[in-house]
PDB file of C-alpha atoms in Angstrom:
ATOM      1  CA  MET R 253      71.326 -41.083 -42.622  1.00  0.00           C
ATOM      2  CA  SER R 254      71.703 -42.967 -39.677  1.00  0.00           C
ATOM      3  CA  ARG R 255      68.708 -43.830 -37.339  1.00  0.00           C
ATOM      4  CA  ASN R 256      70.015 -41.707 -34.633  1.00  0.00           C
ATOM      5  CA  GLY R 257      70.432 -38.731 -36.678  1.00  0.00           C
ATOM      6  CA  SER R 258      67.095 -37.154 -36.505  1.00  0.00           C
ATOM      7  CA  PRO R 259      66.590 -37.442 -32.691  1.00  0.00           C
ATOM      8  CA  SER R 260      70.137 -35.865 -32.234  1.00  0.00           C
ATOM      9  CA  HIS R 261      69.143 -33.206 -34.548  1.00  0.00           C
ATOM     10  CA  SER R 262      66.091 -32.470 -32.661  1.00  0.00           C
ATOM     11  CA  ARG R 263      67.881 -32.253 -29.379  1.00  0.00           C
ATOM     12  CA  ARG R 264      70.502 -29.798 -30.747  1.00  0.00           C
ATOM     13  CA  ASP R 265      67.474 -27.600 -32.128  1.00  0.00           C
ATOM     14  CA  SER R 266      65.667 -27.993 -28.783  1.00  0.00           C
ATOM     15  CA  GLY R 267      68.956 -26.788 -26.947  1.00  0.00           C
ATOM     16  CA  HIS R 268      69.384 -23.894 -29.423  1.00  0.00           C
ATOM     17  CA  SER R 269      65.825 -22.584 -28.742  1.00  0.00           C
ATOM     18  CA  PHE R 270      66.493 -21.861 -25.173  1.00  0.00           C
ATOM     19  CA  GLY R 271      70.065 -20.727 -25.493  1.00  0.00           C
ATOM     20  CA  SER R 272      71.516 -17.582 -23.822  1.00  0.00           C
ATOM     21  CA  ASN R 273      71.303 -15.867 -27.248  1.00  0.00           C
ATOM     22  CA  ASN R 274      67.512 -15.683 -27.081  1.00  0.00           C
ATOM     23  CA  GLN R 275      66.854 -12.228 -25.452  1.00  0.00           C
ATOM     24  CA  SER R 276      63.245 -12.543 -25.447  1.00  0.00           C
ATOM     25  CA  ASN R 277      63.202 -15.855 -23.479  1.00  0.00           C
ATOM     26  CA  ASN R 278      65.986 -14.534 -21.082  1.00  0.00           C
ATOM     27  CA  HIS R 279      63.485 -11.758 -20.273  1.00  0.00           C
ATOM     28  CA  SER R 280      60.445 -14.048 -19.834  1.00  0.00           C
ATOM     29  CA  PHE R 281      62.088 -16.325 -17.378  1.00  0.00           C
ATOM     30  CA  ARG R 282      63.925 -13.932 -15.421  1.00  0.00           C
ATOM     31  CA  PRO R 283      62.668 -13.988 -11.600  1.00  0.00           C
ATOM     32  CA  ARG R 284      60.965 -10.890 -10.394  1.00  0.00           C
ATOM     33  CA  PRO R 285      61.797  -9.143  -7.486  1.00  0.00           C
ATOM     34  CA  SER R 286      59.364 -10.159  -4.330  1.00  0.00           C
ATOM     35  CA  GLY R 287      56.641  -7.812  -3.726  1.00  0.00           C
ATOM     36  CA  LEU R 288      56.507  -6.130  -7.213  1.00  0.00           C
ATOM     37  CA  PRO R 289      53.718  -6.559  -9.707  1.00  0.00           C
ATOM     38  CA  SER R 290      53.958  -8.076 -13.079  1.00  0.00           C
ATOM     39  CA  SER R 291      55.284  -5.503 -15.804  1.00  0.00           C
ATOM     40  CA  SER R 292      53.067  -4.873 -18.849  1.00  0.00           C
ATOM     41  CA  GLY R 293      55.932  -5.089 -21.174  1.00  0.00           C
ATOM     42  CA  GLY R 294      59.612  -6.205 -21.752  1.00  0.00           C
ATOM     43  CA  GLY R 295      62.585  -3.929 -21.881  1.00  0.00           C
ATOM     44  CA  GLY R 296      65.458  -5.425 -19.566  1.00  0.00           C
ATOM     45  CA  GLY R 297      66.161  -4.880 -16.093  1.00  0.00           C
ATOM     46  CA  GLY R 298      63.443  -6.940 -14.702  1.00  0.00           C
ATOM     47  CA  GLY R 299      60.316  -5.070 -15.345  1.00  0.00           C
ATOM     48  CA  GLY R 300      61.177  -1.899 -17.529  1.00  0.00           C
ATOM     49  CA  GLY R 301      57.430  -1.555 -18.399  1.00  0.00           C
ATOM     50  CA  ARG R 302      54.653   0.423 -16.686  1.00  0.00           C
ATOM     51  CA  LEU R 303      53.010  -0.683 -13.626  1.00  0.00           C
ATOM     52  CA  ASN R 304      49.501  -1.981 -13.999  1.00  0.00           C
ATOM     53  CA  THR R 305      48.072   0.240 -11.438  1.00  0.00           C
ATOM     54  CA  GLN R 306      44.575  -0.817 -11.795  1.00  0.00           C
ATOM     55  CA  ARG R 307      45.665  -4.136 -10.262  1.00  0.00           C
ATOM     56  CA  VAL R 308      47.349  -2.381  -7.277  1.00  0.00           C
ATOM     57  CA  PRO R 309      44.958  -1.256  -4.476  1.00  0.00           C
ATOM     58  CA  SER R 310      45.925   1.709  -2.704  1.00  0.00           C
ATOM     59  CA  ILE R 311      46.531   1.685   1.258  1.00  0.00           C
ATOM     60  CA  ALA R 312      43.701   4.236   1.610  1.00  0.00           C
ATOM     61  CA  SER R 313      41.328   1.781  -0.369  1.00  0.00           C
ATOM     62  CA  GLN R 314      42.330  -1.226   1.699  1.00  0.00           C
ATOM     63  CA  HIS R 315      41.981   0.729   4.940  1.00  0.00           C
ATOM     64  CA  GLN R 316      38.202   1.804   3.823  1.00  0.00           C
ATOM     65  CA  HIS R 317      37.269  -1.748   2.885  1.00  0.00           C
ATOM     66  CA  GLN R 318      38.423  -2.902   6.128  1.00  0.00           C
ATOM     67  CA  LEU R 319      36.641  -0.424   8.151  1.00  0.00           C
ATOM     68  CA  GLN R 320      33.391  -0.920   6.183  1.00  0.00           C
ATOM     69  CA  ALA R 321      33.876  -4.790   6.829  1.00  0.00           C
ATOM     70  CA  SER R 322      34.402  -3.948  10.736  1.00  0.00           C
ATOM     71  CA  ASN R 323      31.434  -1.571  10.835  1.00  0.00           C
ATOM     72  CA  GLN R 324      29.199  -4.224   9.093  1.00  0.00           C
ATOM     73  CA  SER R 325      30.479  -6.869  11.433  1.00  0.00           C
ATOM     74  CA  ALA R 326      29.742  -4.775  14.558  1.00  0.00           C
ATOM     75  CA  GLY R 327      26.351  -3.955  13.413  1.00  0.00           C
ATOM     76  CA  HIS R 328      25.475  -7.398  12.574  1.00  0.00           C
ATOM     77  CA  SER R 329      26.566  -8.657  16.058  1.00  0.00           C
ATOM     78  CA  ALA R 330      24.807  -5.719  17.829  1.00  0.00           C
ATOM     79  CA  THR R 331      21.471  -6.131  16.284  1.00  0.00           C
ATOM     80  CA  ARG R 332      21.338  -9.848  16.059  1.00  0.00           C
ATOM     81  CA  SER R 333      19.043 -10.031  19.205  1.00  0.00           C
ATOM     82  CA  LEU R 334      17.074  -6.829  18.600  1.00  0.00           C
ATOM     83  CA  SER R 335      13.832  -8.903  18.457  1.00  0.00           C
ATOM     84  CA  LEU R 336      14.439  -9.918  22.048  1.00  0.00           C
ATOM     85  CA  LEU R 337      14.443  -6.390  23.046  1.00  0.00           C
ATOM     86  CA  LEU R 338      11.036  -5.050  21.674  1.00  0.00           C
ATOM     87  CA  GLY R 339       9.312  -2.968  24.054  1.00  0.00           C
ATOM     88  CA  ARG R 340      12.418  -2.221  26.136  1.00  0.00           C
ATOM     89  CA  SER R 341      14.335   0.984  26.546  1.00  0.00           C
ATOM     90  CA  VAL R 342      17.450   0.885  24.354  1.00  0.00           C
ATOM     91  CA  LYS R 343      20.366   3.241  23.322  1.00  0.00           C
ATOM     92  CA  LEU R 344      21.753   3.095  19.737  1.00  0.00           C
ATOM     93  CA  LYS R 345      25.043   4.087  18.598  1.00  0.00           C
ATOM     94  CA  LEU R 346      24.957   4.958  15.058  1.00  0.00           C
ATOM     95  CA  ILE R 347      27.500   5.393  12.334  1.00  0.00           C
ATOM     96  CA  ASP R 348      27.197   9.092  11.137  1.00  0.00           C
ATOM     97  CA  GLY R 349      28.397   8.420   7.509  1.00  0.00           C
ATOM     98  CA  SER R 350      30.257  11.554   7.291  1.00  0.00           C
ATOM     99  CA  PRO R 351      33.929  11.578   5.811  1.00  0.00           C
ATOM    100  CA  ASN R 352      35.252  12.015   9.438  1.00  0.00           C
ATOM    101  CA  GLY R 353      33.430   8.805  10.614  1.00  0.00           C
ATOM    102  CA  GLY R 354      31.415  10.682  13.226  1.00  0.00           C
ATOM    103  CA  GLU R 355      28.993   8.785  15.632  1.00  0.00           C
ATOM    104  CA  LYS R 356      25.912   9.689  17.612  1.00  0.00           C
ATOM    105  CA  TRP R 357      23.413   7.933  20.110  1.00  0.00           C
ATOM    106  CA  VAL R 358      19.574   7.892  19.883  1.00  0.00           C
ATOM    107  CA  GLU R 359      17.525   6.573  22.707  1.00  0.00           C
ATOM    108  CA  GLY R 360      14.030   5.251  23.036  1.00  0.00           C
ATOM    109  CA  ASN R 361      11.751   2.205  23.380  1.00  0.00           C
ATOM    110  CA  LEU R 362      12.241  -0.408  20.774  1.00  0.00           C
ATOM    111  CA  TRP R 363       8.828  -0.122  19.105  1.00  0.00           C
ATOM    112  CA  CYS R 364       9.443  -2.341  16.051  1.00  0.00           C
ATOM    113  CA  TYR R 365      12.149  -4.221  14.423  1.00  0.00           C
ATOM    114  CA  ASP R 366      11.779  -5.580  10.846  1.00  0.00           C
ATOM    115  CA  PRO R 367      14.717  -7.749   9.854  1.00  0.00           C
ATOM    116  CA  ILE R 368      13.279  -7.946   6.277  1.00  0.00           C
ATOM    117  CA  THR R 369      13.777  -4.145   5.536  1.00  0.00           C
ATOM    118  CA  GLY R 370      16.489  -3.801   8.104  1.00  0.00           C
ATOM    119  CA  VAL R 371      14.816  -1.069   9.990  1.00  0.00           C
ATOM    120  CA  VAL R 372      14.091  -0.283  13.758  1.00  0.00           C
ATOM    121  CA  ILE R 373      11.681   2.013  15.073  1.00  0.00           C
ATOM    122  CA  LEU R 374      12.136   3.897  18.288  1.00  0.00           C
ATOM    123  CA  ASP R 375       9.371   5.425  20.371  1.00  0.00           C
ATOM    124  CA  SER R 376      10.147   8.477  22.470  1.00  0.00           C
ATOM    125  CA  PRO R 377       8.170  11.268  24.200  1.00  0.00           C
ATOM    126  CA  GLY R 378       7.328  14.074  21.962  1.00  0.00           C
ATOM    127  CA  SER R 379       7.431  17.937  22.671  1.00  0.00           C
ATOM    128  CA  GLY R 380       3.870  17.970  23.778  1.00  0.00           C
ATOM    129  CA  LYS R 381       1.995  16.379  26.524  1.00  0.00           C
ATOM    130  CA  GLY R 382       0.532  13.013  25.457  1.00  0.00           C
ATOM    131  CA  LYS R 383       2.501  12.958  21.967  1.00  0.00           C
ATOM    132  CA  GLN R 384       4.979  10.536  21.201  1.00  0.00           C
ATOM    133  CA  THR R 385       7.924  10.642  18.353  1.00  0.00           C
ATOM    134  CA  PHE R 386       8.872   7.836  16.400  1.00  0.00           C
ATOM    135  CA  ARG R 387      12.423   7.493  14.720  1.00  0.00           C
ATOM    136  CA  MET R 388      13.266   4.901  12.098  1.00  0.00           C
ATOM    137  CA  VAL R 389      16.771   3.724  11.933  1.00  0.00           C
ATOM    138  CA  LYS R 390      18.391   1.470   9.365  1.00  0.00           C
ATOM    139  CA  VAL R 391      20.001  -1.487  10.982  1.00  0.00           C
ATOM    140  CA  ASN R 392      23.372  -1.058   9.104  1.00  0.00           C
ATOM    141  CA  GLN R 393      23.649   2.254  10.677  1.00  0.00           C
ATOM    142  CA  VAL R 394      23.706   0.629  14.192  1.00  0.00           C
ATOM    143  CA  ARG R 395      27.207   0.011  15.717  1.00  0.00           C
ATOM    144  CA  GLU R 396      26.205  -0.637  19.316  1.00  0.00           C
ATOM    145  CA  VAL R 397      23.223  -1.374  21.314  1.00  0.00           C
ATOM    146  CA  GLN R 398      22.918  -0.520  25.087  1.00  0.00           C
ATOM    147  CA  LEU R 399      19.925  -1.446  27.392  1.00  0.00           C
ATOM    148  CA  GLY R 400      18.243   1.350  29.160  1.00  0.00           C
ATOM    149  CA  GLU R 401      17.860  -0.861  32.267  1.00  0.00           C
ATOM    150  CA  PRO R 402      19.042  -4.381  33.076  1.00  0.00           C
ATOM    151  CA  ILE R 403      16.483  -6.977  31.832  1.00  0.00           C
ATOM    152  CA  GLU R 404      15.752 -10.533  31.971  1.00  0.00           C
ATOM    153  CA  SER R 405      14.324 -12.482  28.871  1.00  0.00           C
ATOM    154  CA  PRO R 406      10.538 -12.074  29.438  1.00  0.00           C
ATOM    155  CA  PRO R 407       8.258 -14.897  28.518  1.00  0.00           C
ATOM    156  CA  PRO R 408       6.473 -14.309  24.857  1.00  0.00           C
ATOM    157  CA  ALA R 409       3.157 -13.693  26.763  1.00  0.00           C
ATOM    158  CA  ALA R 410       4.391 -11.069  28.662  1.00  0.00           C
ATOM    159  CA  LEU R 411       6.262  -9.439  25.867  1.00  0.00           C
ATOM    160  CA  VAL R 412       3.099  -9.377  23.770  1.00  0.00           C
ATOM    161  CA  SER R 413       1.068  -7.575  26.512  1.00  0.00           C
ATOM    162  CA  LYS R 414       3.680  -5.042  26.831  1.00  0.00           C
ATOM    163  CA  ILE R 415       3.678  -4.238  23.309  1.00  0.00           C
ATOM    164  CA  LEU R 416       0.116  -4.452  22.113  1.00  0.00           C
ATOM    165  CA  GLU R 417      -2.498  -2.187  23.719  1.00  0.00           C
ATOM    166  CA  PRO R 418      -5.506  -3.834  24.795  1.00  0.00           C
ATOM    167  CA  VAL R 419      -8.567  -3.673  22.561  1.00  0.00           C
ATOM    168  CA  ARG R 420     -11.315  -1.644  24.157  1.00  0.00           C
ATOM    169  CA  PRO R 421     -14.939  -2.623  23.677  1.00  0.00           C
ATOM    170  CA  ILE R 422     -16.695  -0.971  20.803  1.00  0.00           C
ATOM    171  CA  ASN R 423     -19.948   1.127  21.443  1.00  0.00           C
ATOM    172  CA  VAL R 424     -22.027  -0.026  18.565  1.00  0.00           C
ATOM    173  CA  THR R 425     -24.833   2.360  19.546  1.00  0.00           C
ATOM    174  CA  ALA R 426     -22.491   5.382  19.213  1.00  0.00           C
ATOM    175  CA  ILE R 427     -21.229   4.117  16.055  1.00  0.00           C
ATOM    176  CA  ALA R 428     -24.807   4.008  14.616  1.00  0.00           C
ATOM    177  CA  MET R 429     -25.480   7.504  15.914  1.00  0.00           C
ATOM    178  CA  ARG R 430     -22.442   8.883  14.137  1.00  0.00           C
ATOM    179  CA  GLU R 431     -23.334   7.149  11.001  1.00  0.00           C
ATOM    180  CA  ALA R 432     -26.926   8.404  11.012  1.00  0.00           C
ATOM    181  CA  GLN R 433     -25.635  12.032  11.731  1.00  0.00           C
ATOM    182  CA  ALA R 434     -23.138  11.692   8.977  1.00  0.00           C
ATOM    183  CA  VAL R 435     -25.830  10.497   6.222  1.00  0.00           C
ATOM    184  CA  LYS R 436     -28.208  13.254   7.379  1.00  0.00           C
ATOM    185  CA  ALA R 437     -25.433  16.003   7.019  1.00  0.00           C
ATOM    186  CA  ASP R 438     -24.501  14.762   3.549  1.00  0.00           C
ATOM    187  CA  ASP R 439     -28.299  14.525   2.614  1.00  0.00           C
ATOM    188  CA  ALA R 440     -28.720  18.230   3.640  1.00  0.00           C
ATOM    189  CA  ARG R 441     -25.547  19.051   1.654  1.00  0.00           C
ATOM    190  CA  ARG R 442     -26.832  17.580  -1.429  1.00  0.00           C
ATOM    191  CA  ALA R 443     -30.165  19.054  -1.100  1.00  0.00           C
ATOM    192  CA  ARG R 444     -28.642  22.420  -1.492  1.00  0.00           C
ATOM    193  CA  ILE R 445     -27.363  21.740  -4.823  1.00  0.00           C
ATOM    194  CA  GLY R 446     -29.797  22.729  -7.674  1.00  0.00           C
ATOM    195  CA  HIS R 447     -30.325  20.608 -10.489  1.00  0.00           C
ATOM    196  CA  GLY R 448     -30.538  21.957 -14.013  1.00  0.00           C
ATOM    197  CA  VAL R 449     -29.655  25.629 -12.759  1.00  0.00           C
ATOM    198  CA  SER R 450     -27.035  28.008 -13.791  1.00  0.00           C
ATOM    199  CA  ARG R 451     -23.926  29.006 -11.594  1.00  0.00           C
ATOM    200  CA  TRP R 452     -25.723  32.377 -10.988  1.00  0.00           C
ATOM    201  CA  ALA R 453     -28.598  30.563  -9.512  1.00  0.00           C
ATOM    202  CA  GLN R 454     -26.393  28.454  -7.060  1.00  0.00           C
ATOM    203  CA  GLU R 455     -24.550  31.617  -6.177  1.00  0.00           C
ATOM    204  CA  ILE R 456     -27.737  33.438  -5.436  1.00  0.00           C
ATOM    205  CA  PHE R 457     -29.075  30.253  -3.398  1.00  0.00           C
ATOM    206  CA  ASP R 458     -25.714  30.054  -1.301  1.00  0.00           C
ATOM    207  CA  ALA R 459     -25.833  33.774  -0.625  1.00  0.00           C
ATOM    208  CA  LEU R 460     -29.264  33.710   0.574  1.00  0.00           C
ATOM    209  CA  GLY R 461     -28.755  30.714   2.786  1.00  0.00           C
ATOM    210  CA  LYS R 462     -26.351  32.251   4.796  1.00  0.00           C
ATOM    211  CA  THR R 463     -28.886  34.397   6.470  1.00  0.00           C
ATOM    212  CA  LEU R 464     -32.293  32.888   5.472  1.00  0.00           C
ATOM    213  CA  PRO R 465     -33.716  29.375   5.510  1.00  0.00           C
ATOM    214  CA  VAL R 466     -33.597  28.258   1.655  1.00  0.00           C
ATOM    215  CA  ARG R 467     -34.628  25.280  -0.115  1.00  0.00           C
ATOM    216  CA  TRP R 468     -34.922  24.252  -3.894  1.00  0.00           C
ATOM    217  CA  HIS R 469     -38.238  23.504  -5.851  1.00  0.00           C
ATOM    218  CA  GLN R 470     -37.311  22.364  -8.982  1.00  0.00           C
ATOM    219  CA  THR R 471     -35.382  25.662 -10.438  1.00  0.00           C
ATOM    220  CA  SER R 472     -37.027  28.177  -7.920  1.00  0.00           C
ATOM    221  CA  ILE R 473     -35.660  29.148  -4.423  1.00  0.00           C
ATOM    222  CA  ILE R 474     -38.096  28.825  -1.610  1.00  0.00           C
ATOM    223  CA  ILE R 475     -37.360  31.338   1.163  1.00  0.00           C
ATOM    224  CA  LEU R 476     -38.992  31.030   4.643  1.00  0.00           C
ATOM    225  CA  ASP R 477     -41.533  28.776   3.198  1.00  0.00           C
ATOM    226  CA  ASP R 478     -43.946  31.273   1.682  1.00  0.00           C
ATOM    227  CA  VAL R 479     -41.637  33.362  -0.572  1.00  0.00           C
ATOM    228  CA  MET R 480     -40.373  32.194  -3.905  1.00  0.00           C
ATOM    229  CA  LEU R 481     -37.710  33.456  -6.188  1.00  0.00           C
ATOM    230  CA  SER R 482     -37.945  32.443  -9.761  1.00  0.00           C
ATOM    231  CA  GLY R 483     -35.164  32.286 -12.375  1.00  0.00           C
ATOM    232  CA  PRO R 484     -33.287  32.302 -14.538  1.00  0.00           C
ATOM    233  CA  GLN R 485     -31.911  35.558 -13.566  1.00  0.00           C
ATOM    234  CA  TYR R 486     -33.183  35.595 -10.004  1.00  0.00           C
ATOM    235  CA  ARG R 487     -33.774  39.386  -9.649  1.00  0.00           C
ATOM    236  CA  PRO R 488     -35.334  41.254  -6.913  1.00  0.00           C
ATOM    237  CA  GLU R 489     -38.364  42.017  -8.954  1.00  0.00           C
ATOM    238  CA  ASP R 490     -38.785  38.061  -9.325  1.00  0.00           C
ATOM    239  CA  VAL R 491     -39.586  37.688  -5.519  1.00  0.00           C
ATOM    240  CA  LYS R 492     -43.093  36.555  -5.020  1.00  0.00           C
ATOM    241  CA  VAL R 493     -44.986  35.914  -1.642  1.00  0.00           C
ATOM    242  CA  SER R 494     -48.134  34.217  -0.942  1.00  0.00           C
ATOM    243  CA  GLY R 495     -50.706  35.966   0.903  1.00  0.00           C
ATOM    244  CA  ASN R 496     -50.148  39.815   1.861  1.00  0.00           C
ATOM    245  CA  ASN R 497     -47.170  39.558   3.922  1.00  0.00           C
ATOM    246  CA  SER R 498     -45.489  42.559   2.557  1.00  0.00           C
ATOM    247  CA  ALA R 499     -43.027  42.796   5.440  1.00  0.00           C
ATOM    248  CA  ARG R 500     -41.452  39.538   4.569  1.00  0.00           C
ATOM    249  CA  LEU R 501     -41.428  40.454   0.781  1.00  0.00           C
ATOM    250  CA  ALA R 502     -39.460  43.664   1.603  1.00  0.00           C
ATOM    251  CA  ARG R 503     -36.973  41.772   3.802  1.00  0.00           C
ATOM    252  CA  VAL R 504     -36.153  39.170   1.317  1.00  0.00           C
ATOM    253  CA  ARG R 505     -35.927  41.788  -1.740  1.00  0.00           C
ATOM    254  CA  GLN R 506     -33.480  43.962   0.644  1.00  0.00           C
ATOM    255  CA  VAL R 507     -31.328  40.886   1.431  1.00  0.00           C
ATOM    256  CA  LEU R 508     -31.313  39.793  -2.346  1.00  0.00           C
ATOM    257  CA  GLU R 509     -30.299  43.305  -3.406  1.00  0.00           C
ATOM    258  CA  GLY R 510     -27.426  43.471  -1.166  1.00  0.00           C
ATOM    259  CA  GLU R 511     -26.145  39.948  -2.547  1.00  0.00           C
ATOM    260  CA  TRP R 512     -26.697  40.979  -6.090  1.00  0.00           C
ATOM    261  CA  GLY R 513     -24.409  44.138  -5.407  1.00  0.00           C
ATOM    262  CA  ARG R 514     -21.631  41.961  -3.644  1.00  0.00           C
ATOM    263  CA  LEU R 515     -21.617  39.429  -6.619  1.00  0.00           C
ATOM    264  CA  LEU R 516     -21.579  42.054  -9.283  1.00  0.00           C
ATOM    265  CA  ARG R 517     -18.393  43.642  -7.787  1.00  0.00           C
ATOM    266  CA  THR R 518     -16.368  40.590  -8.879  1.00  0.00           C
ATOM    267  CA  GLU R 519     -15.495  39.737 -12.315  1.00  0.00           C
ATOM    268  CA  GLU R 520     -16.686  36.095 -11.750  1.00  0.00           C
ATOM    269  CA  GLY R 521     -20.086  37.370 -10.540  1.00  0.00           C
ATOM    270  CA  ARG R 522     -20.612  39.700 -13.589  1.00  0.00           C
ATOM    271  CA  GLN R 523     -19.602  36.738 -15.739  1.00  0.00           C
ATOM    272  CA  MET R 524     -22.198  34.412 -14.189  1.00  0.00           C
ATOM    273  CA  GLU R 525     -24.834  36.959 -14.419  1.00  0.00           C
ATOM    274  CA  LEU R 526     -24.197  37.652 -18.160  1.00  0.00           C
ATOM    275  CA  GLU R 527     -24.460  33.891 -18.675  1.00  0.00           C
ATOM    276  CA  ALA R 528     -27.892  33.717 -16.946  1.00  0.00           C
ATOM    277  CA  ARG R 529     -29.083  36.766 -19.022  1.00  0.00           C
ATOM    278  CA  LEU R 530     -28.137  35.028 -22.241  1.00  0.00           C
ATOM    279  CA  SER R 531     -29.660  31.932 -21.066  1.00  0.00           C
ATOM    280  CA  SER R 532     -32.859  33.871 -20.431  1.00  0.00           C
ATOM    281  CA  SER R 533     -32.837  35.276 -23.795  1.00  0.00           C
ATOM    282  CA  LYS R 534     -32.371  32.149 -25.452  1.00  0.00           C
ATOM    283  CA  THR R 535     -35.345  30.478 -23.511  1.00  0.00           C
ATOM    284  CA  ALA R 536     -37.591  33.545 -24.387  1.00  0.00           C
ATOM    285  CA  ALA R 537     -36.555  33.196 -27.914  1.00  0.00           C
ATOM    286  CA  THR R 538     -37.572  29.393 -28.136  1.00  0.00           C
ATOM    287  CA  THR R 539     -40.803  29.969 -26.145  1.00  0.00           C
ATOM    288  CA  THR R 540     -42.082  32.936 -28.349  1.00  0.00           C
ATOM    289  CA  PRO R 541     -44.953  31.529 -30.809  1.00  0.00           C
ATOM    290  CA  VAL R 542     -44.466  32.332 -34.544  1.00  0.00           C
ATOM    291  CA  THR R 543     -47.257  34.210 -35.956  1.00  0.00           C
TER     292      THR R 543
END
C-alpha cells in the first residue's frame, strides 16, 4: 500500500457520505421557505411534518401583549409625577379592565400617593353635609392624569400646610374630667355585679334596679337603704324592712312579685329559679346538724 492510499480512500469515503444518494442529508440541508417555522419531522417537500404551533404566537396574542405594554407605558408616564400633585384636584382616566377595553374617569383631590403599594387615594365630597368620600385606585389602572385647574409647582412648605390639618391645642382639664367620669361609670357597673351569687340572684337584682335604687351587701340585696332581700331564692317573703315602715315593705314586695311573674314566664327564667332552689336545698342539707 502506498503512503497516499489512505488519505485518498478517506477523501472518497467523505465524498460518498455527502453524496446525492443520501436522502436523509438532502432533507436536512434543504433550505426552508422564508417565513415558515421549522418542521418537527422529515418527509420530503421541504417541511412535510406538523407545525410546532406552541412556538407560533397568534396575531391576537401579539396584539394583546402590545396593548398591555402600551397601557403600562402610558400609565407609568402619567403617574410618575403624582407626588407633585398632592392636595390638588385631578381627574384620572382609568382602564376598565373589561374585554371591550372600556375606560372611565374619576375625579377628586389627590389625598395620598404610595409608590410602594402602587395606590392613589382621591378625596371627594360625600353624599351628606360635611362628609367626605375616599376612593382607592391602583396606579396600573391609570391611563391619563388631568389637572382640575392650572397649577404651579408649590414650595414644599406650602404643600405640607395644604395637606396636613393644623394640630389644635388639647384641653387637658376636659380630658381628665372625661377620664374621671368613665372610671366612675365603670365602678358603678362593677358594683352592680354580685360576687358568689347565682344567675337568678343577679336577674332579680337587675330587675329591681330598673325601678328602685339597689346595691349588694355580700349576697343580700339592699333596696332603698332600709329594705333587705336575702337569698338564695330571693322570694317576696324573704323581704325584711328595718323599723315599722310597712308601706315601703309592701311596695318592694309588690315590685318583686311582678318581676318573679315576668321571669317565670320564660324558659330561661324557670331554669334559673330551679337552680336557685336546688342550691338552697343543698345549703340546707349541709347546715343541718346531725343528731
